[in-house]
Coordinates of N, CA, C and O in Angstrom, one line a residue:
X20 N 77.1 144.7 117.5 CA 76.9 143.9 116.3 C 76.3 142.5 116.8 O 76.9 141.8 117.6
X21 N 75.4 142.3 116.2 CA 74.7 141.0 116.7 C 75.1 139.9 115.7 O 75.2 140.1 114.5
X22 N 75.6 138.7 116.4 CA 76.1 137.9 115.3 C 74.3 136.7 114.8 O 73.7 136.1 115.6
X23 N 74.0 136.7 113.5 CA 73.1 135.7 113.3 C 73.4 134.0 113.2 O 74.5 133.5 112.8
X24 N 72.8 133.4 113.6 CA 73.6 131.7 114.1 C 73.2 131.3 112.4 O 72.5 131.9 111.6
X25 N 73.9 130.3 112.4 CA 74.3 130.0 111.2 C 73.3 129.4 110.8 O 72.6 129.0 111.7
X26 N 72.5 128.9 109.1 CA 71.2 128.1 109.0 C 72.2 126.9 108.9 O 73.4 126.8 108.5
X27 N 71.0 126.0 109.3 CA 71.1 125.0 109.9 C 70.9 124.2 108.3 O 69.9 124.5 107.7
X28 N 72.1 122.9 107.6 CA 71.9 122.4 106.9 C 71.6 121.3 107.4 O 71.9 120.7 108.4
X29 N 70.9 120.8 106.2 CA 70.5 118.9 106.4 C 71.3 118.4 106.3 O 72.1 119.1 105.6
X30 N 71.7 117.5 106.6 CA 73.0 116.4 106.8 C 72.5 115.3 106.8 O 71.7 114.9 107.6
X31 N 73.0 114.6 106.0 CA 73.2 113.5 105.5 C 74.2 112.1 106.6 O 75.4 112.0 106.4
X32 N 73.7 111.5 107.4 CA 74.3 110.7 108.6 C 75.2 110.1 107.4 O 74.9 109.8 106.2
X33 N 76.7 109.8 108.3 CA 77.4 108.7 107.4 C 77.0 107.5 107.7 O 76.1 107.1 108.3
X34 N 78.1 106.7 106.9 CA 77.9 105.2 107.0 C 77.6 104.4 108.0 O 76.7 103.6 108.2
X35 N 78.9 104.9 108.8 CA 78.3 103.7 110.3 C 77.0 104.2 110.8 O 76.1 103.3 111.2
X36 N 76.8 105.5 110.8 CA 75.7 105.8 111.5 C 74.4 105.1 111.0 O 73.4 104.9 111.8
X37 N 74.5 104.8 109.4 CA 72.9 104.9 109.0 C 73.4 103.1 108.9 O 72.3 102.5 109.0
X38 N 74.5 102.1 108.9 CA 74.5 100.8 108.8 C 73.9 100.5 110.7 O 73.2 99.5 111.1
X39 N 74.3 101.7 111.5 CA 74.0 101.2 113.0 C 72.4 101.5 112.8 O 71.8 100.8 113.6
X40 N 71.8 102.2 112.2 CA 70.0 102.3 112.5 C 69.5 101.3 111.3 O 68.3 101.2 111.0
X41 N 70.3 100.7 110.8 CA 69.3 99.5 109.4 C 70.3 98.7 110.8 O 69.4 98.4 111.6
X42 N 71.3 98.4 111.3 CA 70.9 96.8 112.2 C 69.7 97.2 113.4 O 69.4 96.2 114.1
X43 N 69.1 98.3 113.7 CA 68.6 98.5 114.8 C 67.4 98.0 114.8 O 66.7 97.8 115.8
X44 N 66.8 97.7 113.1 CA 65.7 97.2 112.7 C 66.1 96.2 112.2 O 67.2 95.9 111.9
X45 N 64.6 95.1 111.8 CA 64.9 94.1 111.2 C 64.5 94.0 109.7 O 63.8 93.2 109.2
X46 N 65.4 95.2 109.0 CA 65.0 94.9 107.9 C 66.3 94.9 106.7 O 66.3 94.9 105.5
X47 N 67.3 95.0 107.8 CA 68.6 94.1 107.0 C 68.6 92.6 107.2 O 68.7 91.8 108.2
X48 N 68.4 92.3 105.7 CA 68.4 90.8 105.2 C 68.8 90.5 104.1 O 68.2 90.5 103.0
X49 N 70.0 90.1 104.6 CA 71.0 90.1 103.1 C 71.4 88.5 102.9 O 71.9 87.8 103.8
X50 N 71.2 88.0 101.5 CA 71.0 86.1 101.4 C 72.7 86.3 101.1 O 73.2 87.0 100.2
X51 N 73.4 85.6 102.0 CA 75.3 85.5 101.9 C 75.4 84.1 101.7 O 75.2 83.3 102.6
X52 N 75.8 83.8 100.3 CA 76.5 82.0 100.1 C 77.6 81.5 100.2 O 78.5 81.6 99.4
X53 N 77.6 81.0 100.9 CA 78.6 80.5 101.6 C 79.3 79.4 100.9 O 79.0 78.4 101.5
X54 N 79.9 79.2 100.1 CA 80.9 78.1 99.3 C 82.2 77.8 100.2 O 83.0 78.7 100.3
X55 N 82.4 76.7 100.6 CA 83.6 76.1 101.3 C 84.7 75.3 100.1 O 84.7 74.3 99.5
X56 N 85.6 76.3 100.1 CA 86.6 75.5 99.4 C 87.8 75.0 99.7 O 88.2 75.5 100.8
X57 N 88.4 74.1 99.3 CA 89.6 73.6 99.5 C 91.0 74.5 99.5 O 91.3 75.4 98.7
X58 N 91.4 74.3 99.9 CA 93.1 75.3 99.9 C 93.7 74.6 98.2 O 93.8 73.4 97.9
X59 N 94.0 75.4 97.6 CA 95.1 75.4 96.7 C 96.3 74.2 97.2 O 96.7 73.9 98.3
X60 N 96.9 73.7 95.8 CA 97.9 72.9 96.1 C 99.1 73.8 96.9 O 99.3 75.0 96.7
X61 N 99.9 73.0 97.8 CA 100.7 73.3 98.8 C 101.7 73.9 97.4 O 102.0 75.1 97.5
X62 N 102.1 73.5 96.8 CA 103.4 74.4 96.2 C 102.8 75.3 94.8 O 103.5 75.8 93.9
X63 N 101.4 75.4 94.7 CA 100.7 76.6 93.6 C 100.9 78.3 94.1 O 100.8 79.0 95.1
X64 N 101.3 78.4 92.9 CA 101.9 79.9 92.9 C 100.6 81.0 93.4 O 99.4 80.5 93.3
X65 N 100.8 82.1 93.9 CA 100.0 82.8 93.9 C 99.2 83.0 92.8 O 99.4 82.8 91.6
X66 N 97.6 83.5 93.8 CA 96.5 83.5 92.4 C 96.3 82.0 91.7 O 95.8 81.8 90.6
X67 N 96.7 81.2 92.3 CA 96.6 79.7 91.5 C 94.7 79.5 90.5 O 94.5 79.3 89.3
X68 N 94.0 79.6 91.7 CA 92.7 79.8 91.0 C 92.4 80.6 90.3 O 91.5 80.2 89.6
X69 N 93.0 82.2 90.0 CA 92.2 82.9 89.4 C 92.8 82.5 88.0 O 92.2 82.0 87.1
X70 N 94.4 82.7 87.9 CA 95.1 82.3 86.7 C 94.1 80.7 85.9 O 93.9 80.6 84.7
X71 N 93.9 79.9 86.6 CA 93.6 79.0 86.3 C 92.1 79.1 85.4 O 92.0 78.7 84.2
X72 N 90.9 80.0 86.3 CA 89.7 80.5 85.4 C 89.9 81.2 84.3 O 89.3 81.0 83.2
X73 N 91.1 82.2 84.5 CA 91.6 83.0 83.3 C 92.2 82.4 82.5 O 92.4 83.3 81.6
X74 N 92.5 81.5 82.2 CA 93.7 80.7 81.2 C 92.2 79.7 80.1 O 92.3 79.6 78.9
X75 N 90.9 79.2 81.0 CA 89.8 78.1 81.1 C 88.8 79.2 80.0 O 88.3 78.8 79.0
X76 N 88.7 80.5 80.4 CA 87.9 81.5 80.0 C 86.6 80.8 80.9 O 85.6 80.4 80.2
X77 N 86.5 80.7 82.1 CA 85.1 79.7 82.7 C 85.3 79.7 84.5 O 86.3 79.6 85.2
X78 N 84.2 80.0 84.5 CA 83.9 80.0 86.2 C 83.4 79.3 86.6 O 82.7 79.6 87.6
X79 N 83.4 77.6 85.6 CA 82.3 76.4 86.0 C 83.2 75.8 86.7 O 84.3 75.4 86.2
X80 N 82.7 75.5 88.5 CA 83.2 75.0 89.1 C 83.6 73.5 89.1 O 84.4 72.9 89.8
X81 N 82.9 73.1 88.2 CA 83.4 71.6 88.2 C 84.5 71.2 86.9 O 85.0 70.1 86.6
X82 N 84.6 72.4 86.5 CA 86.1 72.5 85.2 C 86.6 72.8 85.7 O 87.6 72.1 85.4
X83 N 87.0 73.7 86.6 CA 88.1 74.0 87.5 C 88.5 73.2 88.4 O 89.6 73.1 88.8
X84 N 87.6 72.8 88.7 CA 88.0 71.5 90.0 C 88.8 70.2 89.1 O 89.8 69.7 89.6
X85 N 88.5 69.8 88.2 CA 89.1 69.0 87.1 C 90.3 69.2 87.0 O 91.2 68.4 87.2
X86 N 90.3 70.7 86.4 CA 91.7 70.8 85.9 C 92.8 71.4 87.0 O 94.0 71.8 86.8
X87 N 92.0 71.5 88.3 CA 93.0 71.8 89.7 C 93.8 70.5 89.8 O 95.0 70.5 89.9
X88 N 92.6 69.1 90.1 CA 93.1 67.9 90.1 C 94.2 67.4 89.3 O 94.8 66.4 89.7
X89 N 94.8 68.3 87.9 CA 95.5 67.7 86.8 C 96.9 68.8 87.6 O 98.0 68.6 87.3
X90 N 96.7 69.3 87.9 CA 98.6 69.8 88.6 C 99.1 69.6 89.0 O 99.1 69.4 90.2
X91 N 100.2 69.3 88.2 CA 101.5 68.8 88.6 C 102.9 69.5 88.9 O 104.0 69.1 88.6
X92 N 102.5 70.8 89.6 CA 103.1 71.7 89.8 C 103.7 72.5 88.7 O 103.3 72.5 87.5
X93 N 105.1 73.6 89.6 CA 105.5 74.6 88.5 C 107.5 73.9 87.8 O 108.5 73.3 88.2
X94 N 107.0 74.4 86.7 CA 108.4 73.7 85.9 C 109.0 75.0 85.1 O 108.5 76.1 85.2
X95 N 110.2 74.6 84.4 CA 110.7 75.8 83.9 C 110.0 75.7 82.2 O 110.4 76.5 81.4
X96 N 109.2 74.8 81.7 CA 108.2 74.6 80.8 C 107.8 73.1 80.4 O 108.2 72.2 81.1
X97 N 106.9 72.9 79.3 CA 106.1 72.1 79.5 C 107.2 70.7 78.8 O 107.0 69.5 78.7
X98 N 108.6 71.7 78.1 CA 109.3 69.9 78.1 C 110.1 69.7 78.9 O 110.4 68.6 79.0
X99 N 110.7 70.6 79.9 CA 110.8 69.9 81.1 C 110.2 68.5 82.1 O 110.5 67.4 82.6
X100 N 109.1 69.3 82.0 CA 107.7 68.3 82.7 C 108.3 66.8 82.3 O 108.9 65.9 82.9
X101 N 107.9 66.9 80.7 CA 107.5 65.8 80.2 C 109.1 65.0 80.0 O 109.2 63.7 80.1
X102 N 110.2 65.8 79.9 CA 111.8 64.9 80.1 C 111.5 63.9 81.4 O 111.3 62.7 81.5
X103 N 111.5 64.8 82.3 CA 111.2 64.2 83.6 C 110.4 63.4 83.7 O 110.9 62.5 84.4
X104 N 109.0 63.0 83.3 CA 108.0 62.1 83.3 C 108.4 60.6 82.9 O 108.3 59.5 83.5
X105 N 109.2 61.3 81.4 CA 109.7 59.9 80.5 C 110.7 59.5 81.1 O 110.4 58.4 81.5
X106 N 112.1 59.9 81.6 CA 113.2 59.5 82.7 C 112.7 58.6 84.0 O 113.5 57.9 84.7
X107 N 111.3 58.7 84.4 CA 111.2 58.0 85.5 C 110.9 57.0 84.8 O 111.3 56.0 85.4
X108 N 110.2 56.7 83.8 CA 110.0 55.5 82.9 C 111.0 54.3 82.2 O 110.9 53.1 82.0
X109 N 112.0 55.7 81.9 CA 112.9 55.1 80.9 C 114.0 54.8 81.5 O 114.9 54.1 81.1
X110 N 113.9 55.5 82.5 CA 115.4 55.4 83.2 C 116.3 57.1 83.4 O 116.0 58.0 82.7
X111 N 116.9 57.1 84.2 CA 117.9 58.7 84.2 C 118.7 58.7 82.9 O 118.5 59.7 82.2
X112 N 119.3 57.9 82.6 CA 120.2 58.2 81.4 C 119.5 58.2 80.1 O 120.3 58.3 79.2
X113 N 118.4 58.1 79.9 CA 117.8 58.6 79.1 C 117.4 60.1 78.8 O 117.0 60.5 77.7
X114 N 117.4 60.7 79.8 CA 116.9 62.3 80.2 C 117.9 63.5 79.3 O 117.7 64.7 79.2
X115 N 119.2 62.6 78.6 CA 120.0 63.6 77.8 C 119.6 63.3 76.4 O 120.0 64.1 75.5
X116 N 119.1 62.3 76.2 CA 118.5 62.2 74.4 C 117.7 62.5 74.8 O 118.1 63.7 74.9
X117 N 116.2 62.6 75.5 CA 115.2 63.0 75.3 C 115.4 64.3 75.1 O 114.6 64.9 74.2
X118 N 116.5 65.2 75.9 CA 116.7 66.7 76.2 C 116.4 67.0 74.6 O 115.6 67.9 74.4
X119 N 117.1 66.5 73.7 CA 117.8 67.0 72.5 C 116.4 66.7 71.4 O 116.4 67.2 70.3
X120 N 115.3 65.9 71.9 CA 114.4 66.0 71.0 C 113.5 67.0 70.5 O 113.3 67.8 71.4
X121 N 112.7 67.2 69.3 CA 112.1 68.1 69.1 C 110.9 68.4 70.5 O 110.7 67.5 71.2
X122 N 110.4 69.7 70.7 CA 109.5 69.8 71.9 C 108.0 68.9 71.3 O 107.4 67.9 71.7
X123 N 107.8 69.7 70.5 CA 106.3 69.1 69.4 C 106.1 67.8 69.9 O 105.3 67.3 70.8
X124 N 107.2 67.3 69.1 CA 107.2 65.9 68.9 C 107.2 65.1 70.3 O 106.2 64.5 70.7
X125 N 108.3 65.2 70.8 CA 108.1 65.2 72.4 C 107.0 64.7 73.4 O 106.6 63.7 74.0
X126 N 106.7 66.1 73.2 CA 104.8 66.5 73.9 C 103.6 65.2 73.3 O 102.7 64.5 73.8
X127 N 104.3 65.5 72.0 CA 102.5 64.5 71.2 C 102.9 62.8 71.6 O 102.0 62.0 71.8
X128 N 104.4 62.3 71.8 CA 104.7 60.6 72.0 C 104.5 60.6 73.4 O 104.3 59.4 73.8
X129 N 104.7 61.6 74.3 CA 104.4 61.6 76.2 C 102.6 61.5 75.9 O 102.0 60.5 76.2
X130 N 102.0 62.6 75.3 CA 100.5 62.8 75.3 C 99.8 61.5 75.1 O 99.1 61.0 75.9
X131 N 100.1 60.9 73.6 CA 99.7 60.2 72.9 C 98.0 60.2 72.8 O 97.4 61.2 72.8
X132 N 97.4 59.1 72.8 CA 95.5 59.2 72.9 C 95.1 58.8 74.8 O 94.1 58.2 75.3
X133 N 96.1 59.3 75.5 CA 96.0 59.0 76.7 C 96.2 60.1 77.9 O 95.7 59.9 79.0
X134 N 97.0 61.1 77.5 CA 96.9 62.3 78.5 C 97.0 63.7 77.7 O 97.5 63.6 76.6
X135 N 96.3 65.3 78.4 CA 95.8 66.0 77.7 C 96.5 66.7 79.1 O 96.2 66.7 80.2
X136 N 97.8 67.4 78.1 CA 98.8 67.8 78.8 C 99.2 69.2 78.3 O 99.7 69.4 77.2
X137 N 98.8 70.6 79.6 CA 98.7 72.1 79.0 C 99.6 72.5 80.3 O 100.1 71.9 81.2
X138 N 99.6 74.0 79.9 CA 100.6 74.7 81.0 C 100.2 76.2 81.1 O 100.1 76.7 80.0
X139 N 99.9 77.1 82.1 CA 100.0 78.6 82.0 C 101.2 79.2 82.9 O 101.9 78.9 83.9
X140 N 101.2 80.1 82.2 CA 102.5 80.4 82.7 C 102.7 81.8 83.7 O 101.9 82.8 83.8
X141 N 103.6 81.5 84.3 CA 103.6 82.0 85.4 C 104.7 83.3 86.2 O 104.5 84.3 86.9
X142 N 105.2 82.9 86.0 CA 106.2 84.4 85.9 C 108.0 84.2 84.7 O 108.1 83.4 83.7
X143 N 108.6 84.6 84.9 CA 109.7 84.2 84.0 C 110.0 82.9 83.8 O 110.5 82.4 84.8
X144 N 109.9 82.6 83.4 CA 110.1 81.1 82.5 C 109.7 79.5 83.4 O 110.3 78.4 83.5
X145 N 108.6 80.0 84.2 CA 107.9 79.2 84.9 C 106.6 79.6 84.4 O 106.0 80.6 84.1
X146 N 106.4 77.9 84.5 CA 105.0 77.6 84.0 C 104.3 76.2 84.9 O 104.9 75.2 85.3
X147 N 103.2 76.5 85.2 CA 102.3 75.7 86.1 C 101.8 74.4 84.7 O 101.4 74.5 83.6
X148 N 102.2 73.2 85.5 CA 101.9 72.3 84.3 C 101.0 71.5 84.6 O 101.5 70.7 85.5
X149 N 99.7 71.1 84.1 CA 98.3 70.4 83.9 C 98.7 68.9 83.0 O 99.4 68.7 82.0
X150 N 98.1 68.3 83.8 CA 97.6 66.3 82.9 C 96.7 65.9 83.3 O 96.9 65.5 84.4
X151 N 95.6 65.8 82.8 CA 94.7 65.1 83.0 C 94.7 63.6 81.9 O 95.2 63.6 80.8
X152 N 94.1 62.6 82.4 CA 93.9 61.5 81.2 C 92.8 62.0 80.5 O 92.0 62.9 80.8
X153 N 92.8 61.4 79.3 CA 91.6 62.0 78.1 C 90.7 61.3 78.3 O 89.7 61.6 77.6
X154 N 90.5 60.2 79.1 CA 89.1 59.2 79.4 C 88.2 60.1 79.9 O 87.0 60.1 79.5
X155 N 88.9 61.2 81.3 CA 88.2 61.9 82.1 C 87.0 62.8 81.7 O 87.0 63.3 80.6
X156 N 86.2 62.8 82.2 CA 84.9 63.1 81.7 C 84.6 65.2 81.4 O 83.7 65.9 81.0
X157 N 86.0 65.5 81.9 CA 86.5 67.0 81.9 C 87.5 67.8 80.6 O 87.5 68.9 80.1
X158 N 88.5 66.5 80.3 CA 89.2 66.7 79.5 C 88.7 67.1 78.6 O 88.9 68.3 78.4
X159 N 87.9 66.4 77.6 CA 87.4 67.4 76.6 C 87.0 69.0 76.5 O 87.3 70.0 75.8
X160 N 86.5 68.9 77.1 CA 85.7 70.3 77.9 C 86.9 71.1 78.1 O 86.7 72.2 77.5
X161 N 88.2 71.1 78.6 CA 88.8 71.3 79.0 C 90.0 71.5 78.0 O 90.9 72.4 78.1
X162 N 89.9 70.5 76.9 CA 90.7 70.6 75.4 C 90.5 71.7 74.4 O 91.3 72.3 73.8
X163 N 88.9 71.8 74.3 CA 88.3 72.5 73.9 C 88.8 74.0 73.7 O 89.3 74.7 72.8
X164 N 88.0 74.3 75.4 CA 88.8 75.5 76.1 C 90.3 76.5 75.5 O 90.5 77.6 75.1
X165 N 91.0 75.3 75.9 CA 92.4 75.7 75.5 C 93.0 75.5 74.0 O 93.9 76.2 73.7
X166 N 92.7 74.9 73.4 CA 93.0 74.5 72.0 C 91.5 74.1 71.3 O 91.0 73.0 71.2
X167 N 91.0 75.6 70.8 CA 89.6 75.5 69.9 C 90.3 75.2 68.1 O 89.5 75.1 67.2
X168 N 91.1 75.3 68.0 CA 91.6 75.0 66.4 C 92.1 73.9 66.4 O 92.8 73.9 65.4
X169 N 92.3 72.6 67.1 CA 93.1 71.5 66.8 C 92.3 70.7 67.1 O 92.4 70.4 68.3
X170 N 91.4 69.9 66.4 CA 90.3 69.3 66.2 C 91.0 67.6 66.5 O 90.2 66.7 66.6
X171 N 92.4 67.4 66.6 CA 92.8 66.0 67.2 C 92.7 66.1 68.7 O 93.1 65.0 69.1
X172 N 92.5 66.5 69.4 CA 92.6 67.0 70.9 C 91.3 67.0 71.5 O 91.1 66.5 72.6
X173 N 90.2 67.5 70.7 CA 88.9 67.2 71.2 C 88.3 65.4 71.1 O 87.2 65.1 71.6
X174 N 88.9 64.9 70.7 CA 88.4 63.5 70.2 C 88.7 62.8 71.7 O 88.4 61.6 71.9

C-alpha cells in the first residue's frame, strides 16, 4: 500500500511572522502621538481621569485640566466638604450648627457668586469633590456641563 503525501495547503504566516517581514522593510510607518501627562492627584481614587471625562461628557483637554485643578479630594459627600470649609473659617465649634443645616442651603451660602462647587461619586458614600472660582475662565463651561437646567450657575 502506497501511502499518498498529503496536499500541501496555503498557510497563512501568523502574526509575529508577517509583523517580523513588515519590520524587515521600510514600509512600516506608523505616526504615534505622544501626549505627556501629569500623574493624577496623590490621594485620587482609581480611574481619577476617566471618571472625571465621564461625569464632563468631554475629552477637551483643557476642561479637564480645569476641573482636575478644582480637587479637593475624596469626602463622605459634598456637605461634608463644605462643614469643613466653613469651620476653618468660622471656627471648630461651629462645625455642629452648621452639621444641622439644610444641605441646599448650605451648598448655595459656601458657593455663593464666587465658587462652582460639584462632586462624582465614587464608590459607597464617597465622593471626589470639585471647586473651582466662577471668575475662572473654565467654570462656566464646566457649569454648563454638569448642571444644563439651572440657568443661575451659568452666569
Amino acid at each position: 500500500m502506497e501511502r499518498q503525501p498529503r496536499p500541501r495547503r496555503d498557510r497563512t504566516p501568523s502574526a509575529p511572522i508577517l509583523l517580523r517581514r513588515l519590520a524587515q522593510t521600510d514600509e512600516l510607518e506608523l505616526p504615534i502621538d505622544v501626549e505627556v501627562v501629569t500623574p493624577p492627584p496623590a490621594d485620587a481614587p482609581v480611574d481619577f481621569r476617566e471618571r472625571l471625562a465621564l461625569a464632563l461628557g468631554t475629552t477637551d483637554a483643557r476642561l479637564l485640566d480645569a476641573a482636575e485643578r478644582g480637587y479637593k479630594g475624596t469626602w463622605p459627600g459634598v456637605h461634608a466638604y463644605v462643614i469643613e470649609r466653613l469651620a476653618l473659617t468660622m471656627g471648630p465649634n461651629f462645625s455642629e450648627v452648621l452639621a444641622g443645616r439644610d444641605e441646599a442651603e448650605l451648598l448655595r451660602t459656601y458657593c455663593g457668586d464666587e465658587r462652582l462647587v460639584w462632586s462624582i461619586a465614587v464608590a459607597d458614600g464617597q465622593v471626589m469633590v470639585f471647586e473651582l472660582p466662577r471668575e475662572s475662565s473654565r467654570a462656566a463651561a464646566i457649569a454648563a456641563r454638569l448642571f444644563p437646567d439651572d440657568p443661575e450657575l451659568l452666569v
